[in-house]
Coordinates of C-alpha atoms in Angstrom, one line a residue:
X299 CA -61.9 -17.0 13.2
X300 CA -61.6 -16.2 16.6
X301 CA -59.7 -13.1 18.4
X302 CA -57.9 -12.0 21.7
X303 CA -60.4 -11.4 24.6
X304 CA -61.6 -8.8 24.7
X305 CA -58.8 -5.9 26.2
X306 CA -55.8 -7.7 25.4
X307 CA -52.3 -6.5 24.9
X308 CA -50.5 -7.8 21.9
X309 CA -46.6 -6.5 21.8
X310 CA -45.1 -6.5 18.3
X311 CA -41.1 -6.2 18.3
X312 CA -40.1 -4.9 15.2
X313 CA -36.7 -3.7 14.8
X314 CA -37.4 -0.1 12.9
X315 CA -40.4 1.4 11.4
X316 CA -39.5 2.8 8.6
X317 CA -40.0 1.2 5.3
X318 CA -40.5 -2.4 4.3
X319 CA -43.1 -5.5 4.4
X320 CA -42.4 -6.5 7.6
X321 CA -43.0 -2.9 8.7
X322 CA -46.2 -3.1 7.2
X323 CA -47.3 -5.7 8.8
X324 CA -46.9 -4.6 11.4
X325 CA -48.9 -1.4 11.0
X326 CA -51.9 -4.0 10.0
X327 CA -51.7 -5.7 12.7
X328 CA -51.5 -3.3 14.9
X329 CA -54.8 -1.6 13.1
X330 CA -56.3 -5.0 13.4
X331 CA -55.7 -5.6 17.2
X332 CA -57.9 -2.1 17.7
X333 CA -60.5 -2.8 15.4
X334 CA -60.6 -6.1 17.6
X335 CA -60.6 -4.7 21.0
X336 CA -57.0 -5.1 22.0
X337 CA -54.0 -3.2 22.5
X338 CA -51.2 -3.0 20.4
X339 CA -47.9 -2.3 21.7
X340 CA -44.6 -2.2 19.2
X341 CA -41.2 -2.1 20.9
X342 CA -39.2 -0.8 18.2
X343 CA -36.1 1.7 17.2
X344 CA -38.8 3.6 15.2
X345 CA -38.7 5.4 12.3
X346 CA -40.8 7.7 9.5
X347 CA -43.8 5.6 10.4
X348 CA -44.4 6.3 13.9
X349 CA -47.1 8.8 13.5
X350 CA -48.4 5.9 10.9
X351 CA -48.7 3.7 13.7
X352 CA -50.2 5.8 15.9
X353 CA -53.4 6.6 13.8
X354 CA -53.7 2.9 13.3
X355 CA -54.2 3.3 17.6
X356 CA -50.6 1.3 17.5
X357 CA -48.5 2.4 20.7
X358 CA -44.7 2.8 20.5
X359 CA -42.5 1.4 23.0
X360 CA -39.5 3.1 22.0
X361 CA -36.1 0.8 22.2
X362 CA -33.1 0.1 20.6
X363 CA -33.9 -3.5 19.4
X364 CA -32.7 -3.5 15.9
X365 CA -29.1 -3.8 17.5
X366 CA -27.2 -6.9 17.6
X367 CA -24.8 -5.9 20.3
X368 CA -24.9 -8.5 22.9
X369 CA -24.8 -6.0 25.6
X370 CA -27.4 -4.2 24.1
X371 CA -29.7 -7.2 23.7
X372 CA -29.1 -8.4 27.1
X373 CA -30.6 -5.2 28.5
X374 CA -33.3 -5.6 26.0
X375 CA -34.2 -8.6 27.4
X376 CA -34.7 -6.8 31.1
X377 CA -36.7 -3.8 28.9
X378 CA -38.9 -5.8 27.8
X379 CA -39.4 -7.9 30.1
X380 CA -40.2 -4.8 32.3
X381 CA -42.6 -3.5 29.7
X382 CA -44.6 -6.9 29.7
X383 CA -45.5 -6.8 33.5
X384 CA -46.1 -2.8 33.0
X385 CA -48.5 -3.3 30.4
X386 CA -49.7 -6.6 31.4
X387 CA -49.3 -8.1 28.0
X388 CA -50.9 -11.1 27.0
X389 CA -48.5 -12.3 24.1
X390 CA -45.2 -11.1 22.4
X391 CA -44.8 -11.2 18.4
X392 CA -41.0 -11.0 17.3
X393 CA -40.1 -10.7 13.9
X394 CA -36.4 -10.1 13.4
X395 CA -33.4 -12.6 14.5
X396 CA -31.7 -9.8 16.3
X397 CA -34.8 -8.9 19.2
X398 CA -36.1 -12.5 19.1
X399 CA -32.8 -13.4 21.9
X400 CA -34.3 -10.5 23.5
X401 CA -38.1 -11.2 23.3
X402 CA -37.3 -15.1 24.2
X403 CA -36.0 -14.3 27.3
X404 CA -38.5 -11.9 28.3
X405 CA -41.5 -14.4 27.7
X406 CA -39.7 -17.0 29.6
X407 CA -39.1 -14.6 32.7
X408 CA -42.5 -13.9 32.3
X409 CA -44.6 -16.7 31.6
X410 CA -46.2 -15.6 28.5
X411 CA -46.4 -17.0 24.7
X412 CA -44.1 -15.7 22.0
X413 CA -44.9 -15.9 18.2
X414 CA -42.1 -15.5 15.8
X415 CA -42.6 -14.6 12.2
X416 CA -40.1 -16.2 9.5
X417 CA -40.5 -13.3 6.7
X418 CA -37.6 -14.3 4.8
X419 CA -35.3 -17.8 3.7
X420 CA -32.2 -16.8 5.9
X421 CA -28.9 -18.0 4.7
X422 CA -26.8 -19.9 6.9
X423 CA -23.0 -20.9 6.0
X424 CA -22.2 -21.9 9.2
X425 CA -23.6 -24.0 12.2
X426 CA -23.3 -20.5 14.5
X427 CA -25.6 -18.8 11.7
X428 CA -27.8 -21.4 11.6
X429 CA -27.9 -21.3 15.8
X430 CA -28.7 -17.6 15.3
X431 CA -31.2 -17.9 13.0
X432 CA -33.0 -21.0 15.1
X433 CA -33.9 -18.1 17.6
X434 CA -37.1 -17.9 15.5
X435 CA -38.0 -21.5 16.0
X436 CA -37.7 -21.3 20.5
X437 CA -41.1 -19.7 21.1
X438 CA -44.6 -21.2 21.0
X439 CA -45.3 -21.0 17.2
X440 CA -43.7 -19.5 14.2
X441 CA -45.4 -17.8 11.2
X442 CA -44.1 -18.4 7.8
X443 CA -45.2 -15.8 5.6
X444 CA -45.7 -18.7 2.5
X445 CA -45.4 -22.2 2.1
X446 CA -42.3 -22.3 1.0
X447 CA -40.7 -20.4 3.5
X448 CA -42.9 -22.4 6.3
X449 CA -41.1 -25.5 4.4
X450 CA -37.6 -23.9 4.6
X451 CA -38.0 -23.6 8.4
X452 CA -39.1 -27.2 8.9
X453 CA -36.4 -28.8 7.0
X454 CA -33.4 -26.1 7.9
X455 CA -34.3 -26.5 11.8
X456 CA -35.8 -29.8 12.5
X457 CA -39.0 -28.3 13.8
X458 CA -42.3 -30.3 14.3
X459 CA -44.6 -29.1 11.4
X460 CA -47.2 -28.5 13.8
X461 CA -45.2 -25.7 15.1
X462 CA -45.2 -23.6 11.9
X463 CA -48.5 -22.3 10.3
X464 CA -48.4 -20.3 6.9
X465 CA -49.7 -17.5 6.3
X466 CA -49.1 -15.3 3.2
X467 CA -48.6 -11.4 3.7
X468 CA -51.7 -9.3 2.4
X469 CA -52.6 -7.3 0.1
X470 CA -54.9 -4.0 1.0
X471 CA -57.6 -4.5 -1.0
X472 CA -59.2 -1.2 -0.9
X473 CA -55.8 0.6 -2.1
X474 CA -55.0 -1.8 -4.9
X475 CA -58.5 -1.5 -6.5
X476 CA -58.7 -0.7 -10.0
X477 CA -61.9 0.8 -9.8
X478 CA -60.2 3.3 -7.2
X479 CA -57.8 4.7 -9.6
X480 CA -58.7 7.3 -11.7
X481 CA -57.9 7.3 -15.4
X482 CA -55.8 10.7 -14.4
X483 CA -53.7 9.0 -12.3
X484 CA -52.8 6.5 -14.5
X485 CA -52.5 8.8 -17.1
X486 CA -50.0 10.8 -14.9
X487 CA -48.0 7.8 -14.3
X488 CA -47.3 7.0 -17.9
X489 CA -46.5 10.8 -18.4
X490 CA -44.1 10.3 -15.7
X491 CA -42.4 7.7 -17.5
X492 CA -42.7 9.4 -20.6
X493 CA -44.5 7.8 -22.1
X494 CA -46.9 9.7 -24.5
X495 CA -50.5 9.1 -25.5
X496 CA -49.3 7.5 -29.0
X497 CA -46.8 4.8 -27.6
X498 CA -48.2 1.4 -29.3
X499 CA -45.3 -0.5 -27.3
X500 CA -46.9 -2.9 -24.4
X501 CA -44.7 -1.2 -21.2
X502 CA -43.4 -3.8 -18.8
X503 CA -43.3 -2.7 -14.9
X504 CA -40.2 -4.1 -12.8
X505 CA -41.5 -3.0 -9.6
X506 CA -38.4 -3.6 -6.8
X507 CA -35.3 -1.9 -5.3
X508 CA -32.5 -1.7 -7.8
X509 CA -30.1 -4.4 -6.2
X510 CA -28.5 -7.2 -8.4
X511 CA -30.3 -10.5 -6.9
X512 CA -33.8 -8.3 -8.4
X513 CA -32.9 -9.1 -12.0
X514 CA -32.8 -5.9 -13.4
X515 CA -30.1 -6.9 -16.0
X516 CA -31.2 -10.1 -16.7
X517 CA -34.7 -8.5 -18.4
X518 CA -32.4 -5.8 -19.8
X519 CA -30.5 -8.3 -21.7
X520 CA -33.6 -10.2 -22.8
X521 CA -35.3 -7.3 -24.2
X522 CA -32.0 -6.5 -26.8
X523 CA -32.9 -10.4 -27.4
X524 CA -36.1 -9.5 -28.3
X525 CA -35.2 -6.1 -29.7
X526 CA -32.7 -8.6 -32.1
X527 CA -36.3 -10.4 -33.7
X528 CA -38.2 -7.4 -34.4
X529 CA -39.8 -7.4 -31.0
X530 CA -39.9 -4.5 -28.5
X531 CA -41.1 -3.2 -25.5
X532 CA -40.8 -0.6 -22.7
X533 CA -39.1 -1.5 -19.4
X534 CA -40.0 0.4 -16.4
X535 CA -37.6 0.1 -13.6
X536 CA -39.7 1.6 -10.6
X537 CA -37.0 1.5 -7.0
X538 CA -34.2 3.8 -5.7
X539 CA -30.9 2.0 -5.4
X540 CA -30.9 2.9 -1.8
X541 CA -27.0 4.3 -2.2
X542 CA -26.2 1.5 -4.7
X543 CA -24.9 3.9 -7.6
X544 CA -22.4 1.6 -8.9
X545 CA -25.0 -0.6 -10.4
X546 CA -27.6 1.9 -11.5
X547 CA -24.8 2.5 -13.6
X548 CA -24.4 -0.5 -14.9
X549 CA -27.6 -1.0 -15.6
X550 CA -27.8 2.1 -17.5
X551 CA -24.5 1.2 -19.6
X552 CA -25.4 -2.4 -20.1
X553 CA -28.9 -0.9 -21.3
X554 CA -27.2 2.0 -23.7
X555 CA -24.7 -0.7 -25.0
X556 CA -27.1 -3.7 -26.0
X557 CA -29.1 -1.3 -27.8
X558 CA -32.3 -0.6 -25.4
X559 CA -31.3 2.7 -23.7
X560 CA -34.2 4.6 -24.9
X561 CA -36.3 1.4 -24.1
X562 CA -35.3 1.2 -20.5
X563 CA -36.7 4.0 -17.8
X564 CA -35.3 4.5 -14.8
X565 CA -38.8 6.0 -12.4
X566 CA -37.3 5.7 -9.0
X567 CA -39.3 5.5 -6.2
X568 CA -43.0 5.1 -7.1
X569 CA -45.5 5.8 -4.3
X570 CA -48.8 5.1 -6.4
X571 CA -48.1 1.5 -7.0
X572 CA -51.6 0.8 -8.1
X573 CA -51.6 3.8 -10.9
X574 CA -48.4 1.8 -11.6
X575 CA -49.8 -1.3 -12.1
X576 CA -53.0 -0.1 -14.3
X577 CA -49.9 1.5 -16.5
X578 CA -48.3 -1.4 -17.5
X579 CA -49.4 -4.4 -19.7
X580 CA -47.4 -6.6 -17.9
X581 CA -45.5 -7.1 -14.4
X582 CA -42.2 -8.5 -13.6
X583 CA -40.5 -10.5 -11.0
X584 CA -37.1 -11.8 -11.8
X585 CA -35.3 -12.2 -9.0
X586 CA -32.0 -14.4 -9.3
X587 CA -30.6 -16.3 -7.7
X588 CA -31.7 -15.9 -4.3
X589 CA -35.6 -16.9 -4.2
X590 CA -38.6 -14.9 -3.3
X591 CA -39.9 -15.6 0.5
X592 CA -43.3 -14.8 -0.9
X593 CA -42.7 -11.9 -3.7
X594 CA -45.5 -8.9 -2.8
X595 CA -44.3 -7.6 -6.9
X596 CA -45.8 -10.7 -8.2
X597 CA -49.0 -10.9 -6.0
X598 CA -50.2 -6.8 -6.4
X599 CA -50.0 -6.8 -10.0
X600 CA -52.4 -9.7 -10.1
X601 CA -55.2 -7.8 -7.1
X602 CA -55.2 -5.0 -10.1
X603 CA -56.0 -7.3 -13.2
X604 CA -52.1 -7.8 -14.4
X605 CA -50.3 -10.8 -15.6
X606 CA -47.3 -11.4 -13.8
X607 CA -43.7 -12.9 -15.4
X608 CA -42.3 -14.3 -12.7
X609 CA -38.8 -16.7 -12.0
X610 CA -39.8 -20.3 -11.2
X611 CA -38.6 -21.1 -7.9
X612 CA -39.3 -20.0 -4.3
X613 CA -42.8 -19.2 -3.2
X614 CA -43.9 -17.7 -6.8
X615 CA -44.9 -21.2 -7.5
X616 CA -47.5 -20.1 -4.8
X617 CA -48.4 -17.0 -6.2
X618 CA -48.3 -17.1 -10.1
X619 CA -50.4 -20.3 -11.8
X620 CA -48.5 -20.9 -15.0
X621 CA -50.2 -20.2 -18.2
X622 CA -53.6 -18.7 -16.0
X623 CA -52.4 -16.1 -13.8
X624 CA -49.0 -15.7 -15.7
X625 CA -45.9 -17.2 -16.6
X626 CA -43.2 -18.7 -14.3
X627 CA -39.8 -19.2 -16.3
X628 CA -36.6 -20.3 -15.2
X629 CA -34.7 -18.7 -13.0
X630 CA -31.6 -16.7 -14.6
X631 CA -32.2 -18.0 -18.0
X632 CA -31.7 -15.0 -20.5
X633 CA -33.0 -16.7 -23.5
X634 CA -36.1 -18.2 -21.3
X635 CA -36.9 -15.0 -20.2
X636 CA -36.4 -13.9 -23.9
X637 CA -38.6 -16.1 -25.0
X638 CA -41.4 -15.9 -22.1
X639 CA -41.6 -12.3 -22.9
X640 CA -41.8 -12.9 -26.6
X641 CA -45.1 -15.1 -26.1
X642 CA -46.6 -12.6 -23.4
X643 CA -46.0 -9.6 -26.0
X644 CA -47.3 -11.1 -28.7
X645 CA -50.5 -12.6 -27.0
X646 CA -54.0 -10.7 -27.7
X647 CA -55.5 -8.3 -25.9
X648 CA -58.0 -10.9 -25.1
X649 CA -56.0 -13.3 -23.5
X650 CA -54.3 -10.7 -21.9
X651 CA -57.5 -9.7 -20.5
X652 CA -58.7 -13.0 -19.2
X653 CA -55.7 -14.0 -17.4
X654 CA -55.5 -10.6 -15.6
X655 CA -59.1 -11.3 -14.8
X656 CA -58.4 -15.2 -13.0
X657 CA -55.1 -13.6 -11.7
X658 CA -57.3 -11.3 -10.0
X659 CA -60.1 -13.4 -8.1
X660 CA -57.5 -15.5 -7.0
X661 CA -55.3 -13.1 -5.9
X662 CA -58.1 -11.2 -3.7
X663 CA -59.1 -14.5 -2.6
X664 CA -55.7 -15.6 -1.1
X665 CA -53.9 -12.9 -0.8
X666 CA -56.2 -10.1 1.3
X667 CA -55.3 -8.0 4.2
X668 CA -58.3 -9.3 5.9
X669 CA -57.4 -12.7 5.6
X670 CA -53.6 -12.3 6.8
X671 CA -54.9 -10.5 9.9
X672 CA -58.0 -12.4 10.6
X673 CA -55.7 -15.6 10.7
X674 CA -53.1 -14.0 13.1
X675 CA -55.3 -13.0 15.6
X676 CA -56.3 -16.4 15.2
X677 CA -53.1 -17.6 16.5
X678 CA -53.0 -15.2 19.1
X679 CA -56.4 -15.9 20.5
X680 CA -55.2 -19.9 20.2
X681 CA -51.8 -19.4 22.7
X682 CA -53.3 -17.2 24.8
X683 CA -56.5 -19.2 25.8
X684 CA -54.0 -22.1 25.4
X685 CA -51.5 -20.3 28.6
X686 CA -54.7 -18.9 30.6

């Protein structure tokens, strides 16, 4: 893989930096560049991961790009364009639809490549949505963050697939190790679910902010399904609603009247996702009906030895292999799901055990921070000896 020359400037424009996977990436990146030898600017609102960035050796340009006001983003333009001739940047990275008008017209004033990266299947009802959401597809090459995404962005914009490379988001392979995590935090995990030492139920981990297109109820009403044939398990719902009361509620109603309230636990927030993982039996990814872009909840569980239940559309037909790594059932289906999660509760602990073990190698195979990075400086090193 090749990288930048040597003393590069990369900018990244990232519209805030505050929680998220493109906000991650960004951070890696960013961490990457300096391992690399280059510089690594971020124009960006900012956010509770500034002082992140800045021990990754990431410097913020600070700038109000996460706006969509078109007077705002015309001055953006002129701000950035002025911070590329500063800083004598080398190549600009976008990766929101909102500072992509900006960072377009700042490359083309200034004569250097632009990447865009696609991190989601945007909707578009309209022909002026779909011209807004094109922006991604003007500069010299945009990054799909999985094949079906990539896909998407050929077929929803008419772009030459040699214009649009894949490459999957990573996982950090040195955080989400299970030989990393200690028995006590695991242990502390469960106990924070309360779950005690004597619990013979397999747990189930719904890892996700609570928001209805997750699936949330969907499992919920499977497991009374299951509950229903003498079959039962514990549901972990681990994500804040972010302000979305009304349908925590309703999840915890729908969960007290189908009969599973004291099955269901609602952990909030979880920071130690992979104590969270090693907690569970198995992991969940139901998201209905809008697809996963690439689905990060289905691809951790399977770095730290999990089997994954995941719905069978969007890129988890990347991620999950069915019947190896775990099972892909139908999107929305209650009684699939039902029945999915009957056979996975029900399987041995040896089976469980070797599919978490496959899941795994091919997971940290595919799915590494190393590899995501190594292949984006790639690009970068590509367009810029390409322009020089």
């Amino acid at each position: 893989m090749r990288v930048p020359p040597h003393g590069s400037t990369i900018l990244q424009v990232t519209p805030a930096l505050d929680a998220g996977g493109v906000e991650q990436t960004t951070l890696d990146v960013a961490e990457a560049l300096r391992a690399a030898g280059s510089r690594a600017l971020v124009a960006s609102a900012g956010g509770r991961l500034e002082r992140e960035l800045e021990r990754r050796g990431g410097v913020l340009a600070r700038m109000q790009v996460q706006s969509r006001n078109p007077l705002i983003v015309l001055a953006n333009a002129e701000r950035l364009r002025g911070l590329v001739q500063r800083e004598r940047v080398d190549l600009i990275h976008v990766r929101s639809r909102a500072p992509a008008f900006s960072a377009l017209s700042a490359a083309n004033r200034t004569g250097v490549p632009l990447v865009a990266t696609y991190h989601g299947v945007y909707a578009a009802r309209s022909p002026l949505k779909r011209w807004y959401n094109a922006v991604m597809t003007r500069g010299d090459l945009v990054i799909a963050n999985s094949d079906y995404t990539r896909e998407h962005v050929i077929t929803e914009h008419g772009v030459d697939p040699a214009k649009v490379i894949s490459i999957p988001r990573g996982v950090d392979l040195s955080r989400f190790d299970p030989a990393a995590v200690s028995d006590e935090r695991v242990a502390a995990m469960r106990d924070a679910w309360g779950i005690g030492p004597d619990e013979a139920r397999p747990v189930l981990l719904l890892a996700g902010r609570l928001t209805r297109w997750k699936g949330q109820a969907l499992v919920i009403e499977a497991l009374a399904r299951l509950k229903g044939r003498g079959v039962e398990a514990i549901l972990i719902l681990a994500g804040d609603d972010q302000g979305r009361s009304d349908y925590t509620n309703e999840l915890k109603v729908l969960s007290a009247s189908s009969g599973v309230g004291e099955q269901v636990r609602f952990a909030g927030h979880v920071a130690d996702m992979p104590a969270a993982y090693l907690a569970c039996d198995f992991a969940l990814a139901p998201s209905f009906p809008k697809p996963e872009a690439f689905g990060r909840t289905g691809v951790e569980p399977q770095v730290m030895g999990r089997p994954v239940l995941a719905s069978d559309h969007g890129a988890v037909r990347e991620t999950v292999v069915d019947g190896a790594t775990g099972w892909r059932v139908k999107a929305g289906d209650v009684e699939a799901w039902a029945c999915a999660l009957e056979r996975a509760l029900t399987s041995t602990l040896e089976e469980r055990a070797a599919m978490g073990a496959e899941g795994m190698a091919r997971a940290r195979a595919l799915y590494s921070l190393e590899r995501m990075t190594a292949l984006t400086l790639d690009v970068y090193a590509g367009l810029i000896e390409g322009r020089r």
